[in-house]
XYZ file of C-alpha atoms in Angstrom:
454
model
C 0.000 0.000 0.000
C 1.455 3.326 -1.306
C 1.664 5.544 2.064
C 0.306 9.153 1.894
C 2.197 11.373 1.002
C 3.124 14.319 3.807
C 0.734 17.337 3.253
C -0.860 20.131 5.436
C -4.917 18.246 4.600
C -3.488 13.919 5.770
C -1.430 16.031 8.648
C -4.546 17.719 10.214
C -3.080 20.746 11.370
C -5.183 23.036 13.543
C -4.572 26.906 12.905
C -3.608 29.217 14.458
C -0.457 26.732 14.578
C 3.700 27.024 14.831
C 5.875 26.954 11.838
C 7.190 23.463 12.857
C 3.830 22.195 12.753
C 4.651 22.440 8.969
C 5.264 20.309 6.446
C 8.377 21.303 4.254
C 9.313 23.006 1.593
C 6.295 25.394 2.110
C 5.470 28.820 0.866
C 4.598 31.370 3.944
C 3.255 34.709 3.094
C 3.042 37.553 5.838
C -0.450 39.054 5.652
C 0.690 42.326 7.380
C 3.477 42.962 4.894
C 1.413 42.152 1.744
C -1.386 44.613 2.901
C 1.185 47.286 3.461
C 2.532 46.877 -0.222
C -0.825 47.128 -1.371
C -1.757 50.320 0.708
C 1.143 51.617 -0.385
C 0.972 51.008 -3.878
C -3.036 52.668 -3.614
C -1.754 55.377 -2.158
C 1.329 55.651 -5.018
C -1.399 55.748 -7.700
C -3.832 58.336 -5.764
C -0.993 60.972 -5.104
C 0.084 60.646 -8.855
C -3.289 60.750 -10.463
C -3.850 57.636 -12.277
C -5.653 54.799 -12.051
C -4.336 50.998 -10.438
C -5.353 47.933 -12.615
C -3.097 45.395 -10.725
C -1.997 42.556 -12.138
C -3.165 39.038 -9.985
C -0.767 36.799 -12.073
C 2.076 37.199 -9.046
C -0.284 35.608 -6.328
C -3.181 34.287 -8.509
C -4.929 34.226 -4.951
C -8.528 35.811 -4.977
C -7.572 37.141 -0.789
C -5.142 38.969 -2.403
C -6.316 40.506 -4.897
C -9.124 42.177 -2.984
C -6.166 43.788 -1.267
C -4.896 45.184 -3.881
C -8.238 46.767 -5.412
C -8.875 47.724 -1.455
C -12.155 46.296 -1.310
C -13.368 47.290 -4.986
C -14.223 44.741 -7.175
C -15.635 46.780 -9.827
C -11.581 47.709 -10.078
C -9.898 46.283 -13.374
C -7.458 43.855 -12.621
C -5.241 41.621 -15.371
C -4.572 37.984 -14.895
C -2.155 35.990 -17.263
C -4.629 32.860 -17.594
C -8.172 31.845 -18.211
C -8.303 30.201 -14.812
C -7.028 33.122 -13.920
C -9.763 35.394 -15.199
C -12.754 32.485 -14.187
C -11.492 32.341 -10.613
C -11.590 35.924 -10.265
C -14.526 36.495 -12.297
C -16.289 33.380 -9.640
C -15.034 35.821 -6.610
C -16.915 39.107 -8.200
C -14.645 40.204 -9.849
C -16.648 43.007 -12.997
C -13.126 44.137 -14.906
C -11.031 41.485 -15.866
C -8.380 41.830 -18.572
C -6.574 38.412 -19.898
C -3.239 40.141 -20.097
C -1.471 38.126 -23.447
C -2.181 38.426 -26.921
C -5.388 36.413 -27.299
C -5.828 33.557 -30.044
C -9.325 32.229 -31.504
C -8.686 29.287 -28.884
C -9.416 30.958 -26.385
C -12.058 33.273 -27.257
C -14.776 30.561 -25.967
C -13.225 29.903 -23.043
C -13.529 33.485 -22.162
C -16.740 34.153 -23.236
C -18.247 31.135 -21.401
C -16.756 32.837 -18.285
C -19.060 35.854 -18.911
C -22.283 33.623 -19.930
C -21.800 31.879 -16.137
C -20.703 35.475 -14.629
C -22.741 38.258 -16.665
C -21.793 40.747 -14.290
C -17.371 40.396 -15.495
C -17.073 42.327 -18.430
C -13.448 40.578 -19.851
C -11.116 42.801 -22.058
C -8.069 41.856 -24.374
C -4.634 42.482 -25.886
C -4.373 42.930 -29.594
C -1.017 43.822 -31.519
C -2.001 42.780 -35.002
C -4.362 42.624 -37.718
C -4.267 38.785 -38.288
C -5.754 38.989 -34.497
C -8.349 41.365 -35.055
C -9.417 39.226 -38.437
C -9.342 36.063 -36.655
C -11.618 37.593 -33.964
C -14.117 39.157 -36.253
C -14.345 35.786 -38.335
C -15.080 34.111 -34.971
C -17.859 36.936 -34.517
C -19.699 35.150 -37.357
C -18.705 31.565 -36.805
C -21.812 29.294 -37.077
C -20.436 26.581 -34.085
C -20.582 30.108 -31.800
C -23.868 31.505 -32.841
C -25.755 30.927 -29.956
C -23.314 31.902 -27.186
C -22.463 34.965 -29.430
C -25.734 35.941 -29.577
C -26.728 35.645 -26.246
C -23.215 37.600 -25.425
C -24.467 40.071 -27.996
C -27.980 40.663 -25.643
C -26.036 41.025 -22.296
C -23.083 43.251 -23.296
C -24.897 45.391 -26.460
C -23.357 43.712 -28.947
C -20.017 43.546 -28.258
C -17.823 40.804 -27.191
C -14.774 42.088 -25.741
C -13.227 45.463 -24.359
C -10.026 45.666 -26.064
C -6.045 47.456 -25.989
C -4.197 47.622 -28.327
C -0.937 46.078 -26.736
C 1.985 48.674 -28.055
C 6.322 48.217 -27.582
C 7.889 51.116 -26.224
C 11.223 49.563 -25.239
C 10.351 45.734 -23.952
C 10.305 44.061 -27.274
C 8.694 41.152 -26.046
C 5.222 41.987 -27.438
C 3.187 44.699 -29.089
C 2.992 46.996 -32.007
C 6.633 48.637 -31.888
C 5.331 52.124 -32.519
C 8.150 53.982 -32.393
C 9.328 52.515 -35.279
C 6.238 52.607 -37.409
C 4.212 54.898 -35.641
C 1.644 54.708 -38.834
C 0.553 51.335 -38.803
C -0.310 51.354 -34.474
C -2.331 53.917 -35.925
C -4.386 51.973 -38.954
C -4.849 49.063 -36.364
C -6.064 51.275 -33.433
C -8.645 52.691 -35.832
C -9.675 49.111 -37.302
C -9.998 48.091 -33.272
C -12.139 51.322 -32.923
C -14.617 50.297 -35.795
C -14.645 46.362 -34.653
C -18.230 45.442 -34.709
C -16.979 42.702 -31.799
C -14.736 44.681 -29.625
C -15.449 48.172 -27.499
C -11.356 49.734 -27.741
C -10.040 50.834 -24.467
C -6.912 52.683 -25.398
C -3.269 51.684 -25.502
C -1.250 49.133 -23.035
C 2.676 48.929 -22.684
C 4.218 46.857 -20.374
C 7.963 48.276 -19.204
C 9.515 44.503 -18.349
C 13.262 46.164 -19.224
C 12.854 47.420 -15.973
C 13.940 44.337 -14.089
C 17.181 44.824 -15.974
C 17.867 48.261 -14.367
C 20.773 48.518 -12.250
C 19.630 51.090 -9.975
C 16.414 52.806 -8.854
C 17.631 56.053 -10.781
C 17.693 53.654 -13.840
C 14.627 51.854 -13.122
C 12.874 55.392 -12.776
C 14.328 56.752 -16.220
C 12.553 53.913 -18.185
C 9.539 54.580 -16.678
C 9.465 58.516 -17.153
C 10.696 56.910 -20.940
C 8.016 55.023 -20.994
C 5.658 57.068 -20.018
C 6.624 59.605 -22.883
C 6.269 57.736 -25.729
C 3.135 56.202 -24.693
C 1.490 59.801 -24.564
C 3.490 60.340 -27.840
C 1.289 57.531 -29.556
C -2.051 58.466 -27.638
C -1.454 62.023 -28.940
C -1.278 60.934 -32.465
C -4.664 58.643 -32.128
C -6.788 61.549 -30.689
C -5.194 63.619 -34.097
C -6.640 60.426 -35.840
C -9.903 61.172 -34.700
C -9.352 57.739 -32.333
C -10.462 58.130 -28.898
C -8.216 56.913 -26.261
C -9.420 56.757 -22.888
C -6.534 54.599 -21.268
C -2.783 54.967 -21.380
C -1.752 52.010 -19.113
C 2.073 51.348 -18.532
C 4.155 50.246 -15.916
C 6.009 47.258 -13.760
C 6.658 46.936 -10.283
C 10.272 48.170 -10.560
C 9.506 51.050 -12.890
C 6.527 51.831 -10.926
C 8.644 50.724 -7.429
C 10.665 53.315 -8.651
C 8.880 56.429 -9.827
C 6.404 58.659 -7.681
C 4.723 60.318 -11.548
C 3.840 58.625 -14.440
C 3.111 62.031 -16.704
C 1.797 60.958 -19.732
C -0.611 57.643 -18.490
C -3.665 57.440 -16.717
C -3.387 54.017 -15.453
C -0.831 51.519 -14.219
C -0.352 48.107 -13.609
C 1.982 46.502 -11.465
C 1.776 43.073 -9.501
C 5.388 41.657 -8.756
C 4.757 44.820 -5.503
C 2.691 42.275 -3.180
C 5.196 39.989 -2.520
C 8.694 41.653 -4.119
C 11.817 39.197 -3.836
C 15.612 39.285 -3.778
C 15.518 40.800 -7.608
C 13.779 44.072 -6.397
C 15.909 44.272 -3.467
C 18.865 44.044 -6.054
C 18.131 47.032 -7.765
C 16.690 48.545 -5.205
C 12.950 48.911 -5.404
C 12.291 47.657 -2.067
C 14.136 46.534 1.318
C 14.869 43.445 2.634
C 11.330 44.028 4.995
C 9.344 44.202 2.766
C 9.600 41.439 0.605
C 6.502 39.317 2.333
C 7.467 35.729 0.848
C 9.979 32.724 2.269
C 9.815 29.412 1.457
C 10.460 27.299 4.540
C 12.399 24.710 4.251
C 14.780 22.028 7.021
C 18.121 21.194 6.680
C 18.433 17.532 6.297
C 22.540 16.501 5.797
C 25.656 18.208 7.048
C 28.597 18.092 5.028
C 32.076 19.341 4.799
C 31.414 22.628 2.917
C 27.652 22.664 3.125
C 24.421 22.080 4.554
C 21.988 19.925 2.705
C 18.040 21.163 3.105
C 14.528 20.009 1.673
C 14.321 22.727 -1.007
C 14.970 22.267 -4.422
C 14.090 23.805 -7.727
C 10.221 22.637 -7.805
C 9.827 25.148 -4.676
C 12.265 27.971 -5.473
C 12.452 27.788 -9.135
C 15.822 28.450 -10.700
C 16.301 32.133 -11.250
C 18.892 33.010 -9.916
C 19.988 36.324 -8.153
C 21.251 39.385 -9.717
C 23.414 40.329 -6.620
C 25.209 36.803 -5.650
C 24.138 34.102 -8.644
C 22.556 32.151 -5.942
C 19.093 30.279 -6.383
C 18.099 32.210 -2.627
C 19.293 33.534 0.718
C 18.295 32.332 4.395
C 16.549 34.562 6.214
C 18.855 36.039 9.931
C 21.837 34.154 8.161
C 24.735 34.158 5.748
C 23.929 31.304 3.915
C 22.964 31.428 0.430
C 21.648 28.804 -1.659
C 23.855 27.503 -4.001
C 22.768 24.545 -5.798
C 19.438 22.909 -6.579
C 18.256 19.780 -7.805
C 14.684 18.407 -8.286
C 13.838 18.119 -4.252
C 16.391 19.669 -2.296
C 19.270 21.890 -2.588
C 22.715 22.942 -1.013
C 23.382 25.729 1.629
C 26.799 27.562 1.575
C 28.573 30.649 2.854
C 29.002 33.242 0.299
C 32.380 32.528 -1.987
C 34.391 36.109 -0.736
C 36.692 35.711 -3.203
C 33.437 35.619 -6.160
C 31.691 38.301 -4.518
C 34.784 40.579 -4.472
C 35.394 39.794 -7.754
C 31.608 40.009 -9.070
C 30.848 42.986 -11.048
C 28.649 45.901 -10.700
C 25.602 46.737 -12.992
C 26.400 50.638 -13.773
C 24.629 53.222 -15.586
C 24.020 56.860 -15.959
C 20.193 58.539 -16.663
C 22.008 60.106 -19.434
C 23.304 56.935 -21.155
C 19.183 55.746 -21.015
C 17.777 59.124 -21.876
C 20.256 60.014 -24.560
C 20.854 56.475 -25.936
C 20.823 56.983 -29.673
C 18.220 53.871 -29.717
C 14.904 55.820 -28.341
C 13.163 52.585 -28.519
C 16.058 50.689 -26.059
C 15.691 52.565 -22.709
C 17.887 49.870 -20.923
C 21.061 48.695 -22.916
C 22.124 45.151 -23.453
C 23.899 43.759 -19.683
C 26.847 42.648 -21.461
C 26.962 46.675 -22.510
C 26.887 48.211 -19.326
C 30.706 48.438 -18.128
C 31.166 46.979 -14.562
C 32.567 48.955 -11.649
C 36.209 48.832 -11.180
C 37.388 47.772 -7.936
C 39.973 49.589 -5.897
C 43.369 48.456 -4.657
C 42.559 47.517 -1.524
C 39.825 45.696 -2.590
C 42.343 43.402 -5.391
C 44.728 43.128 -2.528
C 42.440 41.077 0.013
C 41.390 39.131 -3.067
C 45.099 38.207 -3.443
C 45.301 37.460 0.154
C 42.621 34.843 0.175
C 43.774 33.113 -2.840
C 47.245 33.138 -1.415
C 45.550 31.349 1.834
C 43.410 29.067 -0.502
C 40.020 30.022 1.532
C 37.417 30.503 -1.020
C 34.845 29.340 0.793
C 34.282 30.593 4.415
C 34.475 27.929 6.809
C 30.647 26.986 7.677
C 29.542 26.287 11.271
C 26.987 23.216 11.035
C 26.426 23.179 14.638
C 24.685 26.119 14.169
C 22.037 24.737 11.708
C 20.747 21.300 13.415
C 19.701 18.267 11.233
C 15.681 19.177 11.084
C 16.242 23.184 11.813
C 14.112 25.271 10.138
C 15.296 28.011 7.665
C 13.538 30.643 5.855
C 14.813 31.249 2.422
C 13.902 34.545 0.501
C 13.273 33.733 -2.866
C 15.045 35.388 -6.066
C 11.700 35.710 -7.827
C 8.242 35.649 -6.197
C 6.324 34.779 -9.394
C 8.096 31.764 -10.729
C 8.718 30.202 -6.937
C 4.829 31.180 -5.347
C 3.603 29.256 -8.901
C 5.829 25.666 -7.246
C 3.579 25.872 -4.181
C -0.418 24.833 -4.163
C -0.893 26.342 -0.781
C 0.423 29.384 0.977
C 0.394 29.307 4.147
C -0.004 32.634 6.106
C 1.626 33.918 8.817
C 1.837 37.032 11.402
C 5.432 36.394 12.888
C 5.956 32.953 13.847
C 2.121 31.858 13.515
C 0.219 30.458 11.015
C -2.842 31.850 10.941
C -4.726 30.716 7.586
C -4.170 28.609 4.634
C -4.631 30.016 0.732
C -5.404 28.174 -2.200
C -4.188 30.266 -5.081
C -5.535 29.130 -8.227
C -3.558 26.919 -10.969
C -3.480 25.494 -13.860
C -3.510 27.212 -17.933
């Protein structure tokens, strides 16, 4: 007989519990410090003017997401997946946007979430015509007549809000229209006269920022983006193309800036939890980063410390400031190595971090870079920091003494002691765990169920 496996349900755990009452690896989030964020990030968008649409995808947890609209479900929000936008849309949820270039696939899917919730009113990305033609030849499709036409009675005659998704600098997605200006125009007036689609205005999404090397940087790419966004938005209302919403922004670029002059709207969601990446450059301090994964050690060994972690709870990004996969929480140690199910706990290498180099670069080399388009040059263009010395002298010393590893004091960190370890990237290592459990200081006090799956 195949035992159970160990999990929070088979362990019947009573809450308010301890932390070693835990199964491990586990995700805790601290309820006080994720509230704060979100107050904070309200209050960020109410000083400045514009409107918050946050983006759920971070969490994909409906508790909180509430947070982050303070109460207001009428409040857009953007989630990355169609359980996403049904699990949100089942909580109340009126304004949900699916927040990646939408194919015909998935058009029933979304509309069946607004037949079973006719109150959620879901809005789109589109950054091409072959979209918009697919979705119009859908709007007559024989198979969806009936759903269609019933969507037709209950949202007068429309099926979808719609943005037109544009590239001011990211290049991951969107209409690039810098470069051709022209034809984000043509398609934003073909999205305007869709029979099937009600247009919203324009969305940009400033994901260079997690490249910035510094909060000055991280700030220039959003005033950057910003600008041309307005640029674009200018040249529709000249077209005659009404443009209600000018949506930009990512937590660091919105971590990072205190006016967005130009939008109307943002849309961060990394902000809830933040990680070791936006402490790196910095958009936020080690206190308020409101995720750890806990985890136990479980071996000692002559140069490290074995625990239960591995790279299906912590994913394997790894840290701007140290290359590590995570750091423990009141400690040195860094995590070093990862395989499936657990992972290896060292002190830092001196002689590496002395020797690692420094992300550095000016406001003028973003605002003046001859590349309008590239607020953020490539990382292998940004010249490291030279180090003094003093600083190439100790190096020499502890090669000279063969000590690149500082001696590590097991006794410290008992076989079945718990660690916290702060993750590198909230998003990738939250999405390992099916429960988060929640904690105020040492206690558990509830358990989440985010939602999963695509």
């Amino acid at each position: 007989m195949v035992e159970q496996c160990l999990t929070y349900r088979n362990m019947e755990i009573e809450l308010p519990c301890a932390l070693s009452d835990l199964p491990t690896p586990c995700f805790l989030v601290d309820v006080d410090i994720v509230m704060k964020n979100c107050n904070d990030m309200l209050r960020k968008a109410n000083v400045a003017g514009v409107d918050l649409r946050p983006h759920v995808k971070t969490h994909k947890c409906h508790e909180i997401a509430r947070m982050q609209v303070g109460g207001d479900k009428s409040n857009g929000i953007i989630a990355s997946t169609i359980p996403e936008v049904r699990y949100m849309a089942a909580d109340g949820f009126t304004d949900i946007t699916y927040g990646i270039p939408v194919t015909t696939s998935k058009l029933l899917p979304l509309m069946s979430i607004c037949y079973d919730y006719p109150a959620t009113r879901v809005s789109i990305f589109i950054d091409s015509k072959e979209q918009l033609e697919d979705i119009e030849m859908f709007y007559t499709d024989p198979q969806a007549a009936d759903l269609i036409a019933h969507y037709k009675d209950t949202h007068h005659g429309t099926l979808f809000g719609c943005f037109l998704k544009i590239d001011v600098g990211y290049h991951r997605a969107g209409v690039d229209v810098q470069h051709d200006e022209a034809a984000g125009v043509e398609l934003a007036k073909r999205l305007h006269e869709s029979k099937p689609l009600v247009f919203r205005g324009v969305y940009s999404h400033s994901g260079n920022a997690y490249n910035a090397a510094s909060k000055a940087e991280a700030k220039a790419i959003c005033t950057l983006e910003c600008k041309h966004a307005k640029k674009f938005a200018d040249a529709l209302v000249a077209a005659k193309i009404p443009c209600p919403t000018i949506s930009i922004g990512s937590t660091p670029s919105c971590g990072a800036a205190d006016k967005f002059v130009g939008a109307n709207e943002i849309h961060p969601g990394n902000y809830v939890f933040f990680d070791r990446q936006q402490m790196a450059i910095p958009v936020c301090k080690s206190d308020q980063v409101a995720v750890r994964v806990l985890t136990r050690v479980i071996g000692h060994y002559a140069e490290h410390l074995l625990c239960d972690t591995g790279s299906l709870a912590i994913s394997k990004d790894l840290a701007p400031q140290d290359g590590s996969y995570g750091s423990v929480e009141g400690t040195e140690l860094l995590l070093t190595s990862v395989s499936q199910e657990c992972g290896k706990l060292q002190m830092p290498d001196r002689i590496a971090t002395l020797g690692a180099p420094s992300r550095t670069i000016s406001d003028a080399q973003i605002v003046n870079s001859k590349h309008a388009n590239a607020a953020v040059p490539a990382i292998d263009k940004i010249t490291p920091k030279k180090r003094g010395k003093a600083e190439e002298e100790e190096e020499e010393a502890d090669v000279s003494a063969g000590s690149k590893r500082r001696k590590l004091d097991a006794s410290a960190f008992p076989r079945g002691s718990l660690l916290k370890i702060i993750p590198n990237h909230s998003c990738l290592t939250a999405a390992c765990h099916p429960l988060y459990f929640v904690v105020r200081g040492e206690e558990v006090v509830d358990v989440w169920r985010p939602c999963r799956g695509w």
